[in-house]
mmCIF file of C-alpha atoms in Angstrom:
data_model
loop_
_atom_site.group_PDB
_atom_site.id
_atom_site.type_symbol
_atom_site.label_atom_id
_atom_site.label_comp_id
_atom_site.label_asym_id
_atom_site.label_seq_id
_atom_site.Cartn_x
_atom_site.Cartn_y
_atom_site.Cartn_z
ATOM 1 C CA MET I 139 -11.201 12.702 124.654
ATOM 2 C CA VAL I 140 -13.775 10.752 123.109
ATOM 3 C CA SER I 141 -15.566 7.906 124.771
ATOM 4 C CA LYS I 142 -16.440 4.499 123.090
ATOM 5 C CA ASN I 143 -19.759 4.485 121.369
ATOM 6 C CA LYS I 144 -22.405 3.928 123.776
ATOM 7 C CA LEU I 145 -24.974 5.332 121.188
ATOM 8 C CA LYS I 146 -27.010 2.368 121.813
ATOM 9 C CA ARG I 147 -27.168 2.009 125.731
ATOM 10 C CA PHE I 148 -28.383 5.574 126.129
ATOM 11 C CA ALA I 149 -31.120 6.717 122.989
ATOM 12 C CA SER I 150 -33.534 6.178 125.521
ATOM 13 C CA VAL I 151 -31.646 8.823 127.672
ATOM 14 C CA PHE I 152 -32.050 11.210 125.972
ATOM 15 C CA LEU I 153 -35.751 11.137 124.732
ATOM 16 C CA ALA I 154 -36.063 11.131 128.635
ATOM 17 C CA SER I 155 -33.779 13.975 129.014
ATOM 18 C CA SER I 156 -36.018 15.862 126.436
ATOM 19 C CA LEU I 157 -38.962 15.004 128.062
ATOM 20 C CA ILE I 158 -38.020 16.017 131.490
ATOM 21 C CA ILE I 159 -36.493 19.629 129.825
ATOM 22 C CA GLY I 160 -39.724 20.174 128.005
ATOM 23 C CA ALA I 161 -41.554 19.244 131.581
ATOM 24 C CA LEU I 162 -39.093 21.601 133.962
ATOM 25 C CA ALA I 163 -38.969 24.219 131.508
ATOM 26 C CA GLY I 164 -43.306 24.341 130.625
ATOM 27 C CA CYS I 165 -43.591 24.996 134.867
ATOM 28 C CA GLY I 166 -40.438 26.617 135.268
ATOM 29 C CA SER I 167 -39.860 30.430 136.401
ATOM 30 C CA LYS I 168 -39.316 32.983 133.649
ATOM 31 C CA GLY I 169 -35.834 33.534 134.782
ATOM 32 C CA GLU I 170 -35.214 30.130 134.484
ATOM 33 C CA GLU I 171 -37.034 29.714 130.470
ATOM 34 C CA SER I 172 -34.521 32.160 129.857
ATOM 35 C CA GLY I 173 -31.365 30.402 131.639
ATOM 36 C CA GLY I 174 -31.297 33.704 133.819
ATOM 37 C CA THR I 175 -29.125 33.284 136.746
ATOM 38 C CA SER I 176 -30.780 32.358 140.135
ATOM 39 C CA SER I 177 -29.176 31.378 143.249
ATOM 40 C CA SER I 178 -25.923 31.879 141.552
ATOM 41 C CA GLY I 179 -26.928 35.331 140.328
ATOM 42 C CA LYS I 180 -25.626 38.757 140.719
ATOM 43 C CA ASP I 181 -27.555 38.726 144.073
ATOM 44 C CA SER I 182 -26.012 35.616 145.596
ATOM 45 C CA ASN I 183 -22.220 35.578 147.725
ATOM 46 C CA GLU I 184 -21.770 32.798 145.399
ATOM 47 C CA ILE I 185 -21.246 31.172 142.031
ATOM 48 C CA LYS I 186 -21.974 27.998 141.502
ATOM 49 C CA ILE I 187 -20.220 26.510 138.513
ATOM 50 C CA GLY I 188 -20.901 22.629 138.263
ATOM 51 C CA MET I 189 -18.603 19.280 137.632
ATOM 52 C CA ASN I 190 -20.355 16.397 135.741
ATOM 53 C CA LEU I 191 -17.530 14.421 135.760
ATOM 54 C CA GLU I 192 -16.321 10.189 136.056
ATOM 55 C CA LEU I 193 -15.776 10.187 139.678
ATOM 56 C CA SER I 194 -15.614 5.807 139.022
ATOM 57 C CA GLY I 195 -16.210 3.638 136.941
ATOM 58 C CA ASN I 196 -13.798 2.738 133.473
ATOM 59 C CA VAL I 197 -12.308 6.442 132.812
ATOM 60 C CA ALA I 198 -12.379 7.035 136.770
ATOM 61 C CA SER I 199 -8.729 8.455 136.520
ATOM 62 C CA TYR I 200 -9.232 11.067 133.397
ATOM 63 C CA GLY I 201 -12.592 12.751 135.890
ATOM 64 C CA SER I 202 -10.955 12.758 139.391
ATOM 65 C CA SER I 203 -7.269 14.335 137.481
ATOM 66 C CA ILE I 204 -9.609 17.296 136.766
ATOM 67 C CA ALA I 205 -11.462 17.435 139.883
ATOM 68 C CA THR I 206 -8.443 17.394 141.578
ATOM 69 C CA GLY I 207 -6.791 20.111 138.964
ATOM 70 C CA ALA I 208 -10.150 21.996 139.216
ATOM 71 C CA ASP I 209 -10.567 22.018 143.146
ATOM 72 C CA LEU I 210 -6.872 23.538 143.350
ATOM 73 C CA ALA I 211 -8.207 26.102 141.046
ATOM 74 C CA ILE I 212 -11.060 27.201 142.950
ATOM 75 C CA LYS I 213 -9.233 26.791 146.131
ATOM 76 C CA GLU I 214 -6.314 30.136 144.915
ATOM 77 C CA ILE I 215 -9.317 31.563 143.147
ATOM 78 C CA ASN I 216 -11.345 31.974 146.303
ATOM 79 C CA ASP I 217 -8.084 32.721 148.900
ATOM 80 C CA ALA I 218 -8.003 35.193 146.794
ATOM 81 C CA GLY I 219 -11.378 37.177 147.172
ATOM 82 C CA GLY I 220 -12.690 34.811 144.311
ATOM 83 C CA ILE I 221 -14.547 36.085 141.311
ATOM 84 C CA ASP I 222 -15.896 40.269 141.877
ATOM 85 C CA GLY I 223 -15.874 39.345 145.611
ATOM 86 C CA LYS I 224 -18.179 36.535 144.954
ATOM 87 C CA LYS I 225 -16.724 32.391 146.296
ATOM 88 C CA ILE I 226 -16.699 29.584 143.904
ATOM 89 C CA VAL I 227 -18.719 26.894 145.072
ATOM 90 C CA PRO I 228 -18.033 23.171 143.008
ATOM 91 C CA VAL I 229 -21.427 21.128 142.930
ATOM 92 C CA LYS I 230 -19.521 18.066 141.809
ATOM 93 C CA ILE I 231 -21.974 14.863 140.378
ATOM 94 C CA ASP I 232 -20.279 11.633 139.534
ATOM 95 C CA ASN I 233 -21.012 10.569 136.191
ATOM 96 C CA LYS I 234 -19.902 6.908 136.760
ATOM 97 C CA SER I 235 -17.991 6.964 133.284
ATOM 98 C CA ASP I 236 -21.587 6.287 131.861
ATOM 99 C CA ALA I 237 -23.488 9.142 128.945
ATOM 100 C CA ALA I 238 -26.108 8.882 130.651
ATOM 101 C CA GLU I 239 -25.397 9.152 134.272
ATOM 102 C CA ALA I 240 -23.841 12.916 132.501
ATOM 103 C CA THR I 241 -26.896 13.543 130.934
ATOM 104 C CA THR I 242 -28.713 12.833 134.009
ATOM 105 C CA ALA I 243 -25.968 14.919 135.660
ATOM 106 C CA ALA I 244 -25.990 17.531 133.087
ATOM 107 C CA ILE I 245 -29.951 18.321 134.169
ATOM 108 C CA LYS I 246 -29.277 18.314 137.672
ATOM 109 C CA LEU I 247 -26.996 20.515 137.286
ATOM 110 C CA ALA I 248 -29.060 23.100 134.715
ATOM 111 C CA THR I 249 -32.563 22.725 136.061
ATOM 112 C CA LYS I 250 -32.320 22.046 139.790
ATOM 113 C CA GLU I 251 -28.667 23.484 141.006
ATOM 114 C CA LYS I 252 -28.624 26.320 138.064
ATOM 115 C CA VAL I 253 -25.076 26.141 137.776
ATOM 116 C CA VAL I 254 -23.619 29.632 135.843
ATOM 117 C CA ALA I 255 -21.447 26.096 133.775
ATOM 118 C CA GLN I 256 -20.720 23.134 133.717
ATOM 119 C CA ILE I 257 -17.000 21.193 134.011
ATOM 120 C CA GLY I 258 -16.867 18.004 132.398
ATOM 121 C CA PRO I 259 -17.340 15.057 130.933
ATOM 122 C CA ALA I 260 -14.124 14.305 130.046
ATOM 123 C CA VAL I 261 -14.303 12.104 127.652
ATOM 124 C CA SER I 262 -16.104 13.137 124.026
ATOM 125 C CA GLY I 263 -19.177 10.793 124.127
ATOM 126 C CA SER I 264 -21.121 11.944 127.818
ATOM 127 C CA THR I 265 -20.003 15.289 126.469
ATOM 128 C CA VAL I 266 -21.596 14.968 123.362
ATOM 129 C CA ALA I 267 -24.606 13.013 125.964
ATOM 130 C CA THR I 268 -24.951 16.887 127.534
ATOM 131 C CA VAL I 269 -24.924 19.302 124.686
ATOM 132 C CA GLN I 270 -28.344 18.630 124.630
ATOM 133 C CA ILE I 271 -29.118 20.290 127.791
ATOM 134 C CA ALA I 272 -26.276 22.942 127.413
ATOM 135 C CA ASN I 273 -28.241 24.282 123.891
ATOM 136 C CA GLN I 274 -31.950 23.841 125.578
ATOM 137 C CA GLN I 275 -31.245 25.276 129.455
ATOM 138 C CA LYS I 276 -28.752 27.666 128.073
ATOM 139 C CA MET I 277 -25.760 26.121 130.127
ATOM 140 C CA PRO I 278 -21.994 26.727 129.087
ATOM 141 C CA VAL I 279 -20.676 23.172 128.787
ATOM 142 C CA VAL I 280 -16.656 23.101 129.139
ATOM 143 C CA SER I 281 -15.363 19.994 128.662
ATOM 144 C CA PRO I 282 -11.268 20.050 129.467
ATOM 145 C CA SER I 283 -10.739 16.408 127.004
ATOM 146 C CA GLY I 284 -13.421 15.923 125.265
ATOM 147 C CA THR I 285 -11.264 16.370 121.347
ATOM 148 C CA ALA I 286 -14.466 15.160 119.395
ATOM 149 C CA PRO I 287 -15.165 17.711 117.134
ATOM 150 C CA ASN I 288 -19.016 17.100 116.911
ATOM 151 C CA ILE I 289 -18.978 18.071 120.781
ATOM 152 C CA THR I 290 -19.305 21.976 119.448
ATOM 153 C CA ILE I 291 -20.088 21.229 115.717
ATOM 154 C CA ASN I 292 -23.557 18.284 115.218
ATOM 155 C CA ASP I 293 -23.213 16.102 112.565
ATOM 156 C CA LYS I 294 -25.629 18.401 110.420
ATOM 157 C CA GLY I 295 -22.591 20.707 110.589
ATOM 158 C CA LYS I 296 -23.968 23.905 113.191
ATOM 159 C CA LEU I 297 -22.617 24.872 115.964
ATOM 160 C CA ASN I 298 -23.561 23.784 119.172
ATOM 161 C CA GLU I 299 -23.894 27.215 121.372
ATOM 162 C CA TYR I 300 -22.985 26.410 124.257
ATOM 163 C CA ALA I 301 -20.527 24.024 124.216
ATOM 164 C CA PHE I 302 -17.165 24.510 124.627
ATOM 165 C CA ARG I 303 -13.730 22.548 125.403
ATOM 166 C CA THR I 304 -10.141 23.360 126.568
ATOM 167 C CA CYS I 305 -8.338 20.920 125.079
ATOM 168 C CA PHE I 306 -7.773 21.037 121.100
ATOM 169 C CA ILE I 307 -9.707 18.815 119.284
ATOM 170 C CA ASP I 308 -8.447 14.909 117.304
ATOM 171 C CA PRO I 309 -7.562 15.873 113.744
ATOM 172 C CA PHE I 310 -4.656 18.168 115.313
ATOM 173 C CA GLN I 311 -3.545 15.666 118.233
ATOM 174 C CA GLY I 312 -3.423 13.189 114.792
ATOM 175 C CA GLN I 313 -1.857 15.494 112.586
ATOM 176 C CA ILE I 314 0.732 16.230 115.306
ATOM 177 C CA ALA I 315 1.631 12.458 116.203
ATOM 178 C CA ALA I 316 2.081 11.458 112.092
ATOM 179 C CA ASN I 317 4.058 14.496 111.215
ATOM 180 C CA PHE I 318 6.946 13.598 114.561
ATOM 181 C CA ALA I 319 7.200 9.830 112.432
ATOM 182 C CA LEU I 320 7.541 10.671 109.978
ATOM 183 C CA ASN I 321 10.239 14.209 110.143
ATOM 184 C CA GLU I 322 10.785 13.121 113.865
ATOM 185 C CA LEU I 323 11.281 9.082 113.880
ATOM 186 C CA LYS I 324 11.402 8.546 109.749
ATOM 187 C CA ALA I 325 8.815 6.348 110.036
ATOM 188 C CA LYS I 326 7.799 5.168 106.348
ATOM 189 C CA LYS I 327 5.453 2.273 106.667
ATOM 190 C CA VAL I 328 3.241 2.797 109.427
ATOM 191 C CA ALA I 329 0.423 0.735 111.356
ATOM 192 C CA ILE I 330 -2.506 1.990 112.616
ATOM 193 C CA TYR I 331 -4.085 -0.178 115.623
ATOM 194 C CA ALA I 332 -6.896 1.376 116.642
ATOM 195 C CA ASP I 333 -10.481 0.828 118.410
ATOM 196 C CA SER I 334 -13.042 -0.514 116.012
ATOM 197 C CA ALA I 335 -16.454 1.247 117.712
ATOM 198 C CA SER I 336 -14.474 4.018 119.258
ATOM 199 C CA ASP I 337 -14.855 8.048 117.715
ATOM 200 C CA TYR I 338 -12.101 8.854 119.250
ATOM 201 C CA ALA I 339 -10.153 6.240 118.088
ATOM 202 C CA LYS I 340 -11.489 6.958 114.387
ATOM 203 C CA GLY I 341 -11.045 10.910 114.792
ATOM 204 C CA LEU I 342 -7.751 10.410 115.244
ATOM 205 C CA ALA I 343 -6.765 7.846 112.950
ATOM 206 C CA SER I 344 -8.385 9.725 109.932
ATOM 207 C CA ALA I 345 -6.092 12.434 110.233
ATOM 208 C CA PHE I 346 -2.933 10.871 111.386
ATOM 209 C CA LYS I 347 -3.583 8.463 108.583
ATOM 210 C CA LYS I 348 -4.045 11.419 105.710
ATOM 211 C CA VAL I 349 -0.727 13.268 106.328
ATOM 212 C CA ILE I 350 1.156 9.783 106.273
ATOM 213 C CA GLU I 351 -0.559 9.241 103.038
ATOM 214 C CA ASP I 352 0.070 12.899 101.540
ATOM 215 C CA ASN I 353 3.981 12.403 102.584
ATOM 216 C CA GLY I 354 4.603 9.849 100.528
ATOM 217 C CA GLY I 355 3.888 7.193 103.656
ATOM 218 C CA THR I 356 2.718 3.661 102.934
ATOM 219 C CA VAL I 357 -0.486 2.893 106.264
ATOM 220 C CA VAL I 358 -1.529 -0.529 107.059
ATOM 221 C CA THR I 359 -4.423 -0.934 109.711
ATOM 222 C CA GLU I 360 -5.343 -3.196 111.876
ATOM 223 C CA SER I 361 -8.422 -3.005 115.028
ATOM 224 C CA TYR I 362 -9.022 -4.492 118.287
ATOM 225 C CA VAL I 363 -12.440 -4.566 120.196
ATOM 226 C CA ALA I 364 -12.855 -2.337 123.420
ATOM 227 C CA LYS I 365 -12.513 -4.459 126.481
ATOM 228 C CA ASP I 366 -10.546 -7.425 125.298
ATOM 229 C CA THR I 367 -7.628 -8.195 127.266
ATOM 230 C CA ASP I 368 -5.928 -10.562 125.006
ATOM 231 C CA PHE I 369 -4.338 -8.992 120.931
ATOM 232 C CA ARG I 370 -1.758 -11.338 120.099
ATOM 233 C CA ALA I 371 -4.182 -12.709 117.301
ATOM 234 C CA THR I 372 -4.015 -9.327 115.752
ATOM 235 C CA LEU I 373 -0.803 -7.716 117.014
ATOM 236 C CA THR I 374 0.860 -10.964 115.082
ATOM 237 C CA ARG I 375 -1.124 -10.098 112.006
ATOM 238 C CA LEU I 376 0.576 -6.383 112.257
ATOM 239 C CA LYS I 377 4.043 -7.888 113.022
ATOM 240 C CA SER I 378 3.967 -9.519 109.705
ATOM 241 C CA ALA I 379 3.654 -6.281 107.705
ATOM 242 C CA LYS I 380 7.076 -4.848 108.866
ATOM 243 C CA PRO I 381 5.666 -1.638 110.114
ATOM 244 C CA ASP I 382 8.743 0.582 111.224
ATOM 245 C CA PHE I 383 5.905 2.644 113.385
ATOM 246 C CA VAL I 384 2.634 1.926 115.131
ATOM 247 C CA PHE I 385 0.265 4.147 116.290
ATOM 248 C CA ILE I 386 -2.478 3.643 118.967
ATOM 249 C CA PRO I 387 -5.073 6.120 119.515
ATOM 250 C CA GLY I 388 -6.451 3.951 122.359
ATOM 251 C CA TYR I 389 -7.219 4.504 126.344
ATOM 252 C CA TYR I 390 -4.835 3.618 128.677
ATOM 253 C CA GLU I 391 -7.049 0.315 129.583
ATOM 254 C CA GLU I 392 -6.461 -1.735 126.856
ATOM 255 C CA VAL I 393 -3.426 0.560 125.618
ATOM 256 C CA GLY I 394 -1.389 -1.321 128.571
ATOM 257 C CA LEU I 395 -2.370 -4.408 127.865
ATOM 258 C CA ILE I 396 -1.679 -3.929 123.969
ATOM 259 C CA VAL I 397 1.553 -2.290 124.547
ATOM 260 C CA LYS I 398 2.568 -5.342 127.199
ATOM 261 C CA GLN I 399 1.578 -8.004 124.576
ATOM 262 C CA ALA I 400 3.543 -6.044 121.419
ATOM 263 C CA ARG I 401 7.233 -5.747 123.598
ATOM 264 C CA GLU I 402 6.391 -9.978 124.416
ATOM 265 C CA LEU I 403 5.842 -10.447 120.311
ATOM 266 C CA GLY I 404 8.922 -8.695 118.825
ATOM 267 C CA ILE I 405 7.837 -5.567 118.474
ATOM 268 C CA ASP I 406 10.011 -3.192 119.208
ATOM 269 C CA VAL I 407 9.259 -0.475 116.602
ATOM 270 C CA PRO I 408 8.144 2.895 117.798
ATOM 271 C CA LEU I 409 4.578 3.231 119.491
ATOM 272 C CA MET I 410 2.939 6.216 120.093
ATOM 273 C CA GLY I 411 -0.579 7.454 120.707
ATOM 274 C CA ALA I 412 -2.310 10.722 122.072
ATOM 275 C CA ASP I 413 -3.881 11.928 125.475
ATOM 276 C CA GLY I 414 -5.676 8.838 125.935
ATOM 277 C CA TRP I 415 -2.168 7.354 126.939
ATOM 278 C CA ASP I 416 -2.468 9.409 129.965
ATOM 279 C CA SER I 417 -3.536 7.723 132.897
ATOM 280 C CA PRO I 418 -0.557 6.408 135.469
ATOM 281 C CA LYS I 419 -2.109 3.023 135.272
ATOM 282 C CA LEU I 420 -0.940 2.650 131.979
ATOM 283 C CA VAL I 421 2.709 1.998 133.573
ATOM 284 C CA LYS I 422 1.660 -0.609 135.983
ATOM 285 C CA LEU I 423 -0.979 -2.535 132.854
ATOM 286 C CA ALA I 424 2.572 -2.103 130.108
ATOM 287 C CA GLY I 425 5.341 -2.466 132.334
ATOM 288 C CA THR I 426 7.786 0.570 132.356
ATOM 289 C CA LYS I 427 10.331 -1.642 130.220
ATOM 290 C CA ALA I 428 7.859 -2.218 127.337
ATOM 291 C CA LEU I 429 6.339 1.688 127.463
ATOM 292 C CA ASN I 430 10.710 2.406 126.615
ATOM 293 C CA ASN I 431 10.706 3.841 122.912
ATOM 294 C CA THR I 432 7.096 5.121 122.744
ATOM 295 C CA TYR I 433 5.771 8.659 122.568
ATOM 296 C CA ILE I 434 2.180 10.292 123.455
ATOM 297 C CA THR I 435 0.734 13.965 122.201
ATOM 298 C CA ASN I 436 -0.662 15.723 125.088
ATOM 299 C CA HIS I 437 -1.789 19.115 126.313
ATOM 300 C CA TYR I 438 1.611 19.773 128.374
ATOM 301 C CA SER I 439 4.271 18.554 130.646
ATOM 302 C CA SER I 440 5.257 19.013 133.778
ATOM 303 C CA GLU I 441 8.841 19.146 133.025
ATOM 304 C CA ASP I 442 7.909 21.887 130.625
ATOM 305 C CA PRO I 443 10.548 25.222 131.780
ATOM 306 C CA ASP I 444 8.100 27.959 131.082
ATOM 307 C CA ALA I 445 8.072 29.298 134.383
ATOM 308 C CA LYS I 446 4.496 29.494 134.957
ATOM 309 C CA ILE I 447 4.438 26.003 134.446
ATOM 310 C CA GLN I 448 6.728 25.069 137.021
ATOM 311 C CA ASP I 449 4.734 27.869 139.767
ATOM 312 C CA PHE I 450 1.905 25.713 138.460
ATOM 313 C CA VAL I 451 3.217 22.518 139.087
ATOM 314 C CA LYS I 452 5.224 23.508 143.142
ATOM 315 C CA ALA I 453 1.789 24.479 143.894
ATOM 316 C CA PHE I 454 -0.202 21.570 142.621
ATOM 317 C CA LYS I 455 2.844 19.274 143.829
ATOM 318 C CA ALA I 456 2.248 21.127 147.414
ATOM 319 C CA ALA I 457 -1.503 20.768 147.719
ATOM 320 C CA ASN I 458 -0.850 17.319 146.564
ATOM 321 C CA SER I 459 1.454 15.053 148.617
ATOM 322 C CA ASP I 460 4.555 16.154 146.128
ATOM 323 C CA LYS I 461 2.745 14.138 143.465
ATOM 324 C CA ALA I 462 3.597 15.603 139.730
ATOM 325 C CA PRO I 463 0.271 17.223 138.224
ATOM 326 C CA ASP I 464 -0.902 15.356 135.041
ATOM 327 C CA ALA I 465 -2.230 16.902 131.923
ATOM 328 C CA PHE I 466 -5.671 15.694 132.910
ATOM 329 C CA ASN I 467 -4.923 18.186 136.529
ATOM 330 C CA ALA I 468 -3.692 21.093 134.516
ATOM 331 C CA LEU I 469 -7.020 20.791 132.242
ATOM 332 C CA GLY I 470 -9.292 20.828 134.971
ATOM 333 C CA TYR I 471 -6.602 23.470 136.627
ATOM 334 C CA ASP I 472 -7.637 25.898 132.870
ATOM 335 C CA SER I 473 -11.157 25.017 132.521
ATOM 336 C CA VAL I 474 -11.841 27.324 136.088
ATOM 337 C CA TYR I 475 -9.061 30.021 135.068
ATOM 338 C CA TRP I 476 -10.741 30.457 131.611
ATOM 339 C CA ILE I 477 -14.300 30.402 133.438
ATOM 340 C CA LYS I 478 -12.887 33.012 135.392
ATOM 341 C CA ASP I 479 -11.919 35.291 132.986
ATOM 342 C CA ALA I 480 -15.268 34.960 130.561
ATOM 343 C CA ILE I 481 -17.145 35.487 134.336
ATOM 344 C CA GLU I 482 -15.057 38.439 134.616
ATOM 345 C CA ARG I 483 -15.403 39.122 131.305
ATOM 346 C CA ALA I 484 -18.690 39.389 130.300
ATOM 347 C CA GLY I 485 -19.103 41.228 133.952
ATOM 348 C CA SER I 486 -21.664 38.978 135.139
ATOM 349 C CA THR I 487 -23.184 35.855 135.488
ATOM 350 C CA ASP I 488 -26.131 35.497 133.313
ATOM 351 C CA SER I 489 -25.000 32.343 131.355
ATOM 352 C CA GLU I 490 -25.520 33.869 128.347
ATOM 353 C CA ALA I 491 -23.515 37.129 128.318
ATOM 354 C CA VAL I 492 -20.614 34.475 130.059
ATOM 355 C CA LYS I 493 -21.526 31.825 126.956
ATOM 356 C CA ASN I 494 -20.495 34.890 125.072
ATOM 357 C CA ALA I 495 -17.578 35.341 126.515
ATOM 358 C CA LEU I 496 -15.836 32.000 126.280
ATOM 359 C CA ALA I 497 -16.719 32.309 122.443
ATOM 360 C CA SER I 498 -14.614 35.862 122.393
ATOM 361 C CA THR I 499 -11.712 34.077 124.766
ATOM 362 C CA LYS I 500 -8.636 35.995 122.536
ATOM 363 C CA ASP I 501 -4.907 35.496 123.377
ATOM 364 C CA LEU I 502 -5.717 33.699 127.391
ATOM 365 C CA THR I 503 -2.728 32.356 129.095
ATOM 366 C CA LEU I 504 -3.314 29.744 131.051
ATOM 367 C CA ILE I 505 -1.103 26.377 132.134
ATOM 368 C CA THR I 506 -1.930 24.146 129.087
ATOM 369 C CA GLY I 507 -1.110 26.759 126.365
ATOM 370 C CA ASN I 508 -1.721 30.030 125.264
ATOM 371 C CA PHE I 509 -4.785 29.844 123.508
ATOM 372 C CA SER I 510 -7.352 31.957 121.583
ATOM 373 C CA VAL I 511 -11.086 30.934 120.954
ATOM 374 C CA ASP I 512 -11.955 30.006 117.001
ATOM 375 C CA LYS I 513 -16.056 30.343 115.393
ATOM 376 C CA ASP I 514 -16.034 26.762 116.060
ATOM 377 C CA HIS I 515 -15.576 27.327 119.688
ATOM 378 C CA ASN I 516 -11.974 24.894 119.884
ATOM 379 C CA PRO I 517 -9.154 26.910 121.360
ATOM 380 C CA VAL I 518 -5.892 27.411 118.987
ATOM 381 C CA LYS I 519 -3.426 26.355 120.823
ATOM 382 C CA SER I 520 0.015 24.758 121.030
ATOM 383 C CA ALA I 521 0.191 20.358 121.774
ATOM 384 C CA THR I 522 2.987 19.042 123.294
ATOM 385 C CA VAL I 523 5.066 15.335 122.281
ATOM 386 C CA LEU I 524 6.547 13.137 125.591
ATOM 387 C CA GLU I 525 8.335 10.189 125.755
ATOM 388 C CA TYR I 526 8.410 7.083 128.077
ATOM 389 C CA LYS I 527 11.401 6.363 129.932
ATOM 390 C CA ASP I 528 11.775 4.004 132.188
ATOM 391 C CA GLY I 529 7.725 4.208 133.623
ATOM 392 C CA LYS I 530 8.349 8.614 133.882
ATOM 393 C CA GLN I 531 7.294 11.026 130.919
ATOM 394 C CA VAL I 532 9.403 13.012 129.438
ATOM 395 C CA PHE I 533 9.305 16.317 127.710
ATOM 396 C CA ASN I 534 10.116 15.912 124.265
ATOM 397 C CA SER I 535 8.964 18.836 122.064
ATOM 398 C CA LYS I 536 6.332 21.337 122.085
ATOM 399 C CA VAL I 537 4.513 22.139 118.616
ATOM 400 C CA ASN I 538 2.661 25.105 117.656
ATOM 401 C CA PRO I 539 -0.733 25.404 115.276
#
């Protein structure tokens, strides 16, 4: 998912990062310059995988959940003998939910730790900030949940060769939400209530709006500002438009309060969002009653009856005090297994070989879906629609691409 726009805050960090990388490349060994293996290479008994995640800060819920899921996958793989007899060693760095910190972490993972690949960041803005490092240092980056298209395709339309994602992209989520509103909820006049500065919100809203309008629906829009806590003024204007459905493509920190205040103002129509809603904190912020008649698009459901998913749920609960795994747990878990699969198919921990194997993935069965990777390094996979009932996520339906 996309982070809030922090470009101004970390533009200077990009420049500093470029200078650091240039200096390191100039004084590095031949192996380092070519992105070759070192301590995690063929002569080592371990395979280092970096984790550049939001373990504290505004969206720590996402990064922490990814880390927990990844930890389970690593334990399972290591207990089964590792990868070609080599144990996975995770190298975790807390990027503090900040793009500048994520950039610094990526530099350390690439140049000092010399990881085979990096998992994370969770949010798209921070992931985009690490792509420059990934391309220059030939370090494959797999974002479990960064859904912005510009992670893998830059603003000039060029492929970011070393950037990948385990999740589907924002436009796909927006399309799924719009079709659900039109076909399942029979919505005709819809409202979009979105963060005015969020790339995540813009990407979802744009795709959602297009599908609605292409199918004869009408759209009204209102916006809010990140970090606000009182949304009543804009919600009152939105209510006066009398929509029969409201799409809120935001993050749980604001969405929880928005849902609570919307219900207090008498907005009782269905509300819907995307994976940015997926946090236990949402229920605490909104309240269980307010969340009734709300929906989200997401990457998986722990209630999906698929046998592979239920095996994962059972293993996760056993390792985490009977807690059911959320989508971020599953995406973190899948990211590790995807990298494992790529290393095995490549027959090497060389970064170039692993990158090529990630890009050529086809029909890989993971918890969040059976997927293949397209030319833009995006997985083609199914999406899940979840409904909130009395504070709990309930499986509604699965939508194939």
